[in-house]
mmCIF file of C-alpha atoms and ligand atoms in Angstrom:
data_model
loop_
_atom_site.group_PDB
_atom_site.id
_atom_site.type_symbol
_atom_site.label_atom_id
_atom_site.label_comp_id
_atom_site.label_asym_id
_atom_site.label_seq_id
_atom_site.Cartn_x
_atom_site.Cartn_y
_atom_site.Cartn_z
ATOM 1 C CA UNK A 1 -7.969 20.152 -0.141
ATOM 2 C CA UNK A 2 -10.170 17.824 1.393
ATOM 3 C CA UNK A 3 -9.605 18.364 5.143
ATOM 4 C CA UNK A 4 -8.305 22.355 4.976
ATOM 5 C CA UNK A 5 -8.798 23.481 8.522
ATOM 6 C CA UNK A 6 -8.652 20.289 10.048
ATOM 7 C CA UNK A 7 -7.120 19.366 13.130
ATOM 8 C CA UNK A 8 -6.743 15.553 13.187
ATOM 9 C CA UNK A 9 -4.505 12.981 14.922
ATOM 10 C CA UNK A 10 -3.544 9.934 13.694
ATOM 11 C CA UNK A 11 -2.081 7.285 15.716
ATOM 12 C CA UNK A 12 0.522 4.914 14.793
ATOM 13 C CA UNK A 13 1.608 7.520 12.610
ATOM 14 C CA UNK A 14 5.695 6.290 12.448
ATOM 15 C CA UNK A 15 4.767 3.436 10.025
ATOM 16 C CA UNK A 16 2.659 2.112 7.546
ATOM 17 C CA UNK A 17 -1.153 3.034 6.921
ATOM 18 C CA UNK A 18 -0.395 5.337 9.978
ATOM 19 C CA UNK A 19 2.558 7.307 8.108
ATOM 20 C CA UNK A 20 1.416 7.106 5.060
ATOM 21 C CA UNK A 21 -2.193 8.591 6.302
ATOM 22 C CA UNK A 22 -0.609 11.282 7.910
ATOM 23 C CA UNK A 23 1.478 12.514 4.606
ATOM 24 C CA UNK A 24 -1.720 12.659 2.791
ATOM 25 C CA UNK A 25 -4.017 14.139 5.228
ATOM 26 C CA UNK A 26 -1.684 17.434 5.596
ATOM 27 C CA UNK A 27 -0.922 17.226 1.692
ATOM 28 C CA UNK A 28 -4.666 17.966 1.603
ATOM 29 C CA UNK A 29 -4.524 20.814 3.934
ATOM 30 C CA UNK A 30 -4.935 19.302 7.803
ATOM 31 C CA UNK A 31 -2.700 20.243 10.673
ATOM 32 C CA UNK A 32 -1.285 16.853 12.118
ATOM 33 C CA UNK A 33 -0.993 15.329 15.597
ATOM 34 C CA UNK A 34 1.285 11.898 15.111
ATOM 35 C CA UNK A 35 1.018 9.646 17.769
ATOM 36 C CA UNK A 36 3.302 6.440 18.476
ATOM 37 C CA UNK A 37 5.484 4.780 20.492
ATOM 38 C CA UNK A 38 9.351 6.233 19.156
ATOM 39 C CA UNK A 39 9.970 9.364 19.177
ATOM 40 C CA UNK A 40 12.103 8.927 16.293
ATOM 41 C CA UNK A 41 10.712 7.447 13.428
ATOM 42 C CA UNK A 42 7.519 9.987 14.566
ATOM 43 C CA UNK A 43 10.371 13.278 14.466
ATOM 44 C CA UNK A 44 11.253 11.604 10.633
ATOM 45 C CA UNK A 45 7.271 11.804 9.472
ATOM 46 C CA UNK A 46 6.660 14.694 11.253
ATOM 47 C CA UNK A 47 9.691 16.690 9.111
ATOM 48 C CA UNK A 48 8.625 15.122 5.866
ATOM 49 C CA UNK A 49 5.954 16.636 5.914
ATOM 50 C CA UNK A 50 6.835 20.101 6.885
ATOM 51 C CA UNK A 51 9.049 19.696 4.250
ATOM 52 C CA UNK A 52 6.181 19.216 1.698
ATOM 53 C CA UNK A 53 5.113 22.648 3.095
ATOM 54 C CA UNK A 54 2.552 20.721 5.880
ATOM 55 C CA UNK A 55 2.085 20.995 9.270
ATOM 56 C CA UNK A 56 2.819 18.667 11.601
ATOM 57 C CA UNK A 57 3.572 18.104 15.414
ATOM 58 C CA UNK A 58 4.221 14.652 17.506
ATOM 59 C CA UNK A 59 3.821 13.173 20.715
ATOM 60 C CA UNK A 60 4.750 10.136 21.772
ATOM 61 C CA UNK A 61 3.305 7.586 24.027
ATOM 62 C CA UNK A 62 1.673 4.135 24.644
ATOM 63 C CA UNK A 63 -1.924 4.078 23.074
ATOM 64 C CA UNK A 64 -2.911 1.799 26.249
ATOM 65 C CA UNK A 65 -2.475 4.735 28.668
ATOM 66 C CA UNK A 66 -5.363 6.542 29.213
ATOM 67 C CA UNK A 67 -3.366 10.001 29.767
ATOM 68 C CA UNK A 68 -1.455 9.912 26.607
ATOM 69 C CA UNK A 69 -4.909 9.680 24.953
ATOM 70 C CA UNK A 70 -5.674 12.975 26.788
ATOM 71 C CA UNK A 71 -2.544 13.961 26.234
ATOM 72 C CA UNK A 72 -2.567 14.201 22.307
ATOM 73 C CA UNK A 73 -5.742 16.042 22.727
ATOM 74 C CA UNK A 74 -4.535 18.445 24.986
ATOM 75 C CA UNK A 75 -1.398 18.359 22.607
ATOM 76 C CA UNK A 76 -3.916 19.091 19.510
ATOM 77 C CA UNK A 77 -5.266 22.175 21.181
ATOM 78 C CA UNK A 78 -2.394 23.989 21.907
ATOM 79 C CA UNK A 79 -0.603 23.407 19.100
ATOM 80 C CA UNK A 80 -3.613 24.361 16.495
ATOM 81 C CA UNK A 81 -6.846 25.861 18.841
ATOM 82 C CA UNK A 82 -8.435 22.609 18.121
ATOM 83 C CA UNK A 83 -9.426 18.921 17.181
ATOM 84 C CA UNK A 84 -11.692 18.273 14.283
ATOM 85 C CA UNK A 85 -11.123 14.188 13.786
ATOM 86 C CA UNK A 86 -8.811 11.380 14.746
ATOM 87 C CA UNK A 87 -7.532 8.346 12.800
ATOM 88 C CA UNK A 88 -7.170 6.051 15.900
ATOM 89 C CA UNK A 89 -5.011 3.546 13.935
ATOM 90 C CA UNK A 90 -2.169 1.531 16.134
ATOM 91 C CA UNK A 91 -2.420 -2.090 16.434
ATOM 92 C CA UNK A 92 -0.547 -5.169 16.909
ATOM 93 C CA UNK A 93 -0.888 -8.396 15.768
ATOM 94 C CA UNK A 94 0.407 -10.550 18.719
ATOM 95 C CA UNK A 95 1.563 -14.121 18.854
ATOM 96 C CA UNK A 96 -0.110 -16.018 15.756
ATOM 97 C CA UNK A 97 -0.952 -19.087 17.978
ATOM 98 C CA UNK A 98 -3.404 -21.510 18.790
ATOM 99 C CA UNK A 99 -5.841 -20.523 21.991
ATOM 100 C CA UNK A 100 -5.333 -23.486 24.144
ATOM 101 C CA UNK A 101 -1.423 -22.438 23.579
ATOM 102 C CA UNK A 102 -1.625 -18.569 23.706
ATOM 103 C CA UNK A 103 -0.307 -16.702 26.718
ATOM 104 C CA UNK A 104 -3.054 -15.067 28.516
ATOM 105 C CA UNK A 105 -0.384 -11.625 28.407
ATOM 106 C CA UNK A 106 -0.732 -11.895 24.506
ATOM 107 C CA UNK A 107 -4.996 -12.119 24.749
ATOM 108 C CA UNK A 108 -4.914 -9.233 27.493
ATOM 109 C CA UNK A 109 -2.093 -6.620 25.310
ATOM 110 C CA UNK A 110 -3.902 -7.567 22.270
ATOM 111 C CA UNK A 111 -7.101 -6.707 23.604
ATOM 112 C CA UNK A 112 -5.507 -4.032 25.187
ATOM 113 C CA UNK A 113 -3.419 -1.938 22.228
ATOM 114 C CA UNK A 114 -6.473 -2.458 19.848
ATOM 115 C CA UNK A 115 -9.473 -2.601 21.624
ATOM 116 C CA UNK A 116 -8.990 -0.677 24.906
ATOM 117 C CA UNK A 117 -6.646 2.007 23.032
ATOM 118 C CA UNK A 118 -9.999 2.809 20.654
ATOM 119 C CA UNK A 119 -12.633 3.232 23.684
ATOM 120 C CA UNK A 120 -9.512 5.960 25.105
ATOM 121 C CA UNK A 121 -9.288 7.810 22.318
ATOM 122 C CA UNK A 122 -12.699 8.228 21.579
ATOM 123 C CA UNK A 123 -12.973 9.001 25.151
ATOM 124 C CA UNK A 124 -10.845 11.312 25.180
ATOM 125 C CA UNK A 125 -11.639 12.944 21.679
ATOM 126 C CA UNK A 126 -15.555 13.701 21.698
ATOM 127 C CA UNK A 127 -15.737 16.446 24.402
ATOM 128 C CA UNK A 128 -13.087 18.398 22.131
ATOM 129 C CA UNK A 129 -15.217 17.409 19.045
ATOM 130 C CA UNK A 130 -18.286 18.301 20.431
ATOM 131 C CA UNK A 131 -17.291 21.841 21.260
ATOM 132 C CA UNK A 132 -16.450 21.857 17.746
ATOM 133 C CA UNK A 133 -20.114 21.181 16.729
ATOM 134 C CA UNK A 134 -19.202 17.651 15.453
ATOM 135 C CA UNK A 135 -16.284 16.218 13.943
ATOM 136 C CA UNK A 136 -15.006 12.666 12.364
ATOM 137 C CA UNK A 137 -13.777 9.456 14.554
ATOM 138 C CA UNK A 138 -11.976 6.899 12.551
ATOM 139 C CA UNK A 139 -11.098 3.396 14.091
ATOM 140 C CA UNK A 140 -8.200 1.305 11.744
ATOM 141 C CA UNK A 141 -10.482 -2.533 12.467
ATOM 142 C CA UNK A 142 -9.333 -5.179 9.718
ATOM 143 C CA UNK A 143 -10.632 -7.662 7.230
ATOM 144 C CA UNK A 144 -9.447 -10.495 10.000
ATOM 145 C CA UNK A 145 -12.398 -10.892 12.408
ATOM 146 C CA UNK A 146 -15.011 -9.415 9.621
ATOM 147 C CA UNK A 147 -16.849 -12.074 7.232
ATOM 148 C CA UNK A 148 -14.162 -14.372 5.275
ATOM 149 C CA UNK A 149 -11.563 -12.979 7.539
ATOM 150 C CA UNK A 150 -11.192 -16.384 10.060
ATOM 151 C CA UNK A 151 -7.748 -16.654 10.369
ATOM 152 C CA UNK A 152 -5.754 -19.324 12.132
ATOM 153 C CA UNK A 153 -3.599 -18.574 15.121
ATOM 154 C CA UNK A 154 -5.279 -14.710 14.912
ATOM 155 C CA UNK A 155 -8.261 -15.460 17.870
ATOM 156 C CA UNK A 156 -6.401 -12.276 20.463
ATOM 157 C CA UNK A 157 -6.494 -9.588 16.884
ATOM 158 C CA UNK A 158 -9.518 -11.191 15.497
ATOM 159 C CA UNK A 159 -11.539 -9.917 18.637
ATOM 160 C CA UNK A 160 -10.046 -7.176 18.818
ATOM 161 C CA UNK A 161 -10.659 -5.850 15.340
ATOM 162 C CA UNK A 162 -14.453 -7.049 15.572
ATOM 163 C CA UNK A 163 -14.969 -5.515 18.997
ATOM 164 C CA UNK A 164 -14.084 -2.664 17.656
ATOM 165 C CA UNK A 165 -16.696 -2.645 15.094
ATOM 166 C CA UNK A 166 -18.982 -3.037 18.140
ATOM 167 C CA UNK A 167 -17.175 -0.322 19.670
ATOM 168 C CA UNK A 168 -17.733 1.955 16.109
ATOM 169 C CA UNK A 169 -22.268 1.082 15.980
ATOM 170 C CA UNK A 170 -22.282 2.447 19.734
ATOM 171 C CA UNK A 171 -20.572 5.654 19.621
ATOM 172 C CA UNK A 172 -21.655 6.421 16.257
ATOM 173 C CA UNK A 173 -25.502 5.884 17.561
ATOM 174 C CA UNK A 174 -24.667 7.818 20.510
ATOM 175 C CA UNK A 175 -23.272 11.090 19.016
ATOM 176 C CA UNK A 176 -24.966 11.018 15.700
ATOM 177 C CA UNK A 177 -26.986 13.871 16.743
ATOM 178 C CA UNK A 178 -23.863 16.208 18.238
ATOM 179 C CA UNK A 179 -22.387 15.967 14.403
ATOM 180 C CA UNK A 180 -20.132 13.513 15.527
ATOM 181 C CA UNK A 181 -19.567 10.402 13.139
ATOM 182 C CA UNK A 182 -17.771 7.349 14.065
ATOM 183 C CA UNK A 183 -16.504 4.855 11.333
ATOM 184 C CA UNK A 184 -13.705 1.700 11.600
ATOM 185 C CA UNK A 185 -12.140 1.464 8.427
ATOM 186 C CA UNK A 186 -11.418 -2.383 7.673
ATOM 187 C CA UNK A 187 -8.581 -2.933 5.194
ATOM 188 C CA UNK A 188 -7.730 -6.375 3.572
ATOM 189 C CA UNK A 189 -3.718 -7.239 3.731
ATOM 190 C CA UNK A 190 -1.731 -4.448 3.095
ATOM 191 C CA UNK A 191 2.360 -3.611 2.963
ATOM 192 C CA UNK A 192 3.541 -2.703 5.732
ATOM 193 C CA UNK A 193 5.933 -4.119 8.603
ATOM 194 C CA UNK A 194 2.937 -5.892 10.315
ATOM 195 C CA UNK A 195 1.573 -6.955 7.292
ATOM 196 C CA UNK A 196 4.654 -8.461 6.311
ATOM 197 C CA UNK A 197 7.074 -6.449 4.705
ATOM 198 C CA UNK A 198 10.055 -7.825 3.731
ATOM 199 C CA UNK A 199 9.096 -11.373 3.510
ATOM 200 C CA UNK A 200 8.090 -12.368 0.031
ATOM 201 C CA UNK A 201 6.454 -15.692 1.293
ATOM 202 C CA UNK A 202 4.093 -14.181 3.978
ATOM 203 C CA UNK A 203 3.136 -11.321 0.670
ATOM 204 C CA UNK A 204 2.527 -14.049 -1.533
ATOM 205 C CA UNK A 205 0.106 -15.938 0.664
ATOM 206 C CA UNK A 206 -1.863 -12.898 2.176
ATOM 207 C CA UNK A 207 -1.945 -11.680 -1.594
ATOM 208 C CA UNK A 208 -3.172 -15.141 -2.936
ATOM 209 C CA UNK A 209 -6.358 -14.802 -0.020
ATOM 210 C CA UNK A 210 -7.828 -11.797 -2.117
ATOM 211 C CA UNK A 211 -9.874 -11.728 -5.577
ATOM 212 C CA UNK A 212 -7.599 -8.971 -6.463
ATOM 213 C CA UNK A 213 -4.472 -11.172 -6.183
ATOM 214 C CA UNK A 214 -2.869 -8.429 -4.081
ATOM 215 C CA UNK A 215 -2.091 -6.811 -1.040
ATOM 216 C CA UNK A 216 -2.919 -3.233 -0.353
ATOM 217 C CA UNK A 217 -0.474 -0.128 -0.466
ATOM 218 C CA UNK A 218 -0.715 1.737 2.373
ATOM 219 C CA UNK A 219 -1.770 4.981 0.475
ATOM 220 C CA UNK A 220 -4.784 3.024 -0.911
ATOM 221 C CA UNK A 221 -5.841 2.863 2.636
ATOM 222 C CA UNK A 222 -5.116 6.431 3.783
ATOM 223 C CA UNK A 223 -7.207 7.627 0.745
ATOM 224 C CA UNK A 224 -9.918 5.753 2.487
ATOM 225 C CA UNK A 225 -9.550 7.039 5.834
ATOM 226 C CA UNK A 226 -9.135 10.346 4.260
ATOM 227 C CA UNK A 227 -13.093 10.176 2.974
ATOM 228 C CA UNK A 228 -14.636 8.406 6.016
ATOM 229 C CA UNK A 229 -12.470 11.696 8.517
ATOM 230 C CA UNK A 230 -13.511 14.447 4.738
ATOM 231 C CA UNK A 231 -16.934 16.151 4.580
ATOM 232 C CA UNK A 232 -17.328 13.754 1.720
ATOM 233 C CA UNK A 233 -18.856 10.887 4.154
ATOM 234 C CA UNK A 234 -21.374 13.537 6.160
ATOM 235 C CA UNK A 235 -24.118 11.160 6.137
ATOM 236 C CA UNK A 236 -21.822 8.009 7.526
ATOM 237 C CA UNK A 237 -21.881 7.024 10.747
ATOM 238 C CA UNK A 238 -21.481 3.308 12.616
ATOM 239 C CA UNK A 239 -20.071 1.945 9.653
ATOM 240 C CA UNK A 240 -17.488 -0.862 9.048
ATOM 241 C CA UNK A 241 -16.189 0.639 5.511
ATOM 242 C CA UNK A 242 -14.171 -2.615 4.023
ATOM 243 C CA UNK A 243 -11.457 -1.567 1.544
ATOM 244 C CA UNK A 244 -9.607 -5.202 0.925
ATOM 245 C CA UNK A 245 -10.085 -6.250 -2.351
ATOM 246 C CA UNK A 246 -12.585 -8.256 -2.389
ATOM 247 C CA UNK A 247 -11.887 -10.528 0.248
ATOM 248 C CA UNK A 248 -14.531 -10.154 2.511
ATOM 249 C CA UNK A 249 -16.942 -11.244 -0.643
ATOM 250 C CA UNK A 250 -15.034 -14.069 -1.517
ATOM 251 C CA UNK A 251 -16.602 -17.354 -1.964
ATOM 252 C CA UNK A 252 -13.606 -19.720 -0.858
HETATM 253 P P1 NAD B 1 2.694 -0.938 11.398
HETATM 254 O O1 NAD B 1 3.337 -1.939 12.273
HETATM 255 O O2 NAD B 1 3.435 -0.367 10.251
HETATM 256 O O3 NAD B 1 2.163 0.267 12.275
HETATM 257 C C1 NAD B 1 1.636 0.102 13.546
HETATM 258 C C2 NAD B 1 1.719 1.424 14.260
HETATM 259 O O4 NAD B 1 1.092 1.301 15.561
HETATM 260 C C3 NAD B 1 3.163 1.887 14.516
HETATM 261 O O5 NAD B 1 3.223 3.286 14.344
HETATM 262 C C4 NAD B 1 3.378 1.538 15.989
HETATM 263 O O6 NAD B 1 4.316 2.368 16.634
HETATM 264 C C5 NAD B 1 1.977 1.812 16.543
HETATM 265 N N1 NAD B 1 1.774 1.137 17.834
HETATM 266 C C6 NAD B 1 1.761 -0.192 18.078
HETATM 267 N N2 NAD B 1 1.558 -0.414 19.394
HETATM 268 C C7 NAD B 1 1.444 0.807 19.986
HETATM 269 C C8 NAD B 1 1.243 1.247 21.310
HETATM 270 N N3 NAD B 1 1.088 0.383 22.330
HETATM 271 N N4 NAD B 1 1.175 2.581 21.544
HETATM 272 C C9 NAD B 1 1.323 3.486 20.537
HETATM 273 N N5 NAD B 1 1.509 3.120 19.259
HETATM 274 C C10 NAD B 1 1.583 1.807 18.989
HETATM 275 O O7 NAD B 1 1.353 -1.638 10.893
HETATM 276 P P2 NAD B 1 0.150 -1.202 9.930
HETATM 277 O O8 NAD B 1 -0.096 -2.373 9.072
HETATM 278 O O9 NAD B 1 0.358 0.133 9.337
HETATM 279 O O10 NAD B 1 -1.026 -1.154 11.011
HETATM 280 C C11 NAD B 1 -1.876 -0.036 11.199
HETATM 281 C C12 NAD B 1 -3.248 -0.558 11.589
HETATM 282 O O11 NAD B 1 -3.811 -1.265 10.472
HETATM 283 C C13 NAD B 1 -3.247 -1.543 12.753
HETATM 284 O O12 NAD B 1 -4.345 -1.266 13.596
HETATM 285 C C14 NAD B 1 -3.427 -2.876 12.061
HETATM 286 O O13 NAD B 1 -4.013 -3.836 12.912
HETATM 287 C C15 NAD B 1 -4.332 -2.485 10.925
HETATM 288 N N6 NAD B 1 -4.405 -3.409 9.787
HETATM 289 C C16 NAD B 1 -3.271 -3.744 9.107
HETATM 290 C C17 NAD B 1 -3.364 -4.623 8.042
HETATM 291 C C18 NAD B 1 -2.149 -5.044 7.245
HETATM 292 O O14 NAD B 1 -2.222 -6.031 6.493
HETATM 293 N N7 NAD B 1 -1.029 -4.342 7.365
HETATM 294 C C19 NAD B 1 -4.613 -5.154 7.653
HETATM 295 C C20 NAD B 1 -5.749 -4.762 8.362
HETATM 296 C C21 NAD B 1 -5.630 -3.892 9.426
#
């Protein structure tokens, strides 16, 4: 039971890493606040794991509105007394298109969903962790924007996913000494709908990229964010933690 007691939400919780994390987090003993957009698929996750004898509550908004980042806070403490971590974890890709082509709309939601939605949450999340005495900030970054992670056609995610890394060394410098860590979590290609689910050629080729040959479940990646948000990682703070097979150590 590696986060018994734990209030955390976890955003982009109706689908991949984000659903996945969530299941496994309250499997090892954490109440749950699931943020995304649809109600629905959020209702699903949410009853899946009260099922499994969890518990788990839901709210659903846009991660680029700075109230719904209060919101889930606010929605934390009155569900469970409390907030003890977040997995801040939606993201888009966008249009996978040149720059002097790309839609300055794509650059601005990109920057937007990712980026912005990470400075919100945090925003939003430290005063309740701080009357906690501390607690754990997660940020879901990516292999794409890291070292050996140039992609074509990726420019809008690519600074996204690296900003927030910049995002991750400043907070976690500023609030190392309230007990509050912040770490972005940087996994390589995984399976899931925006890593291309469903389309054998797009898996092939993101496999093919990695030593490993592979792609990533998304439980592999929870387990990860389930250490960095655990007691486990007490003395890790400002860290990009790179779970992707190899690939950002690749050669060619
Ligand atoms: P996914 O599409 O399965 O999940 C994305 C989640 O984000 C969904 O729950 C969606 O509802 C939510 N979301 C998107 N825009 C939102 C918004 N404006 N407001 C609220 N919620 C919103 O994809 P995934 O692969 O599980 O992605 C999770 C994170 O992992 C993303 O930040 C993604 O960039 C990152 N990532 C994914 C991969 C990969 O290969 N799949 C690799 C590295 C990093």
């Amino acid at each position: 039971m590696e986060l018994a007691n734990k209030t955390i939400i976890i955003t982009g919780a109706s689908s991949g890493i984000g659903a996945a994390a969530a299941s496994l987090f309250a499997s090892e003993g954490a109440d749950v606040v699931l943020g995304a957009r649809r109600s629905t698929e959020l209702q699903i996750v949410a009853e899946d794991i009260k099922r499994a004898g969890g518990r788990a509550t839901f709210l659903a908004g846009d991660v680029r509105d700075a109230g719904y980042a209060a919101g889930l806070v606010e929605h934390a403490i009155a569900s469970f007394g409390k907030l003890d971590g977040a997995f801040n974890n939606a993201g888009v890709v966008g249009d996978m298109i040149a720059v002097p082509e790309m839609r300055v709309e794509n650059w601005t939601d990109v920057l937007a969903v990712n980026l912005t939605s990470a400075f919100l949450g945090a925003r939003a999340q430290i005063p309740a962790l701080r009357q906690r005495g501390g607690g754990s900030i997660v940020f879901t970054s990516s292999f794409v924007g890291f070292r050996n992670g140039g992609m074509p056609g990726m420019a809008a995610y690519a600074a996204s996913k690296a900003g927030m890394i910049g995002l991750t060394q400043s907070l976690g410098s500023e609030h190392a000494a309230e007990g509050i860590r912040v770490n972005a979590l940087l996994p390589g290609g995984t399976v899931t709908p925006a890593g291309g689910e469903g389309n054998p050629d797009v898996l092939n080729f993101i496999a093919g990229l990695h030593p490993m040959k592979r792609m990533a479940s998304p439980k592999e990646i929870a387990h990860a964010a389930l250490f960095l948000l655990s007691d486990r990682a007490s003395f890790m703070t400002g860290s990009p933690m790179t779970v992707d097979g190899g690939m950002s150590v690749r050669l060619v």
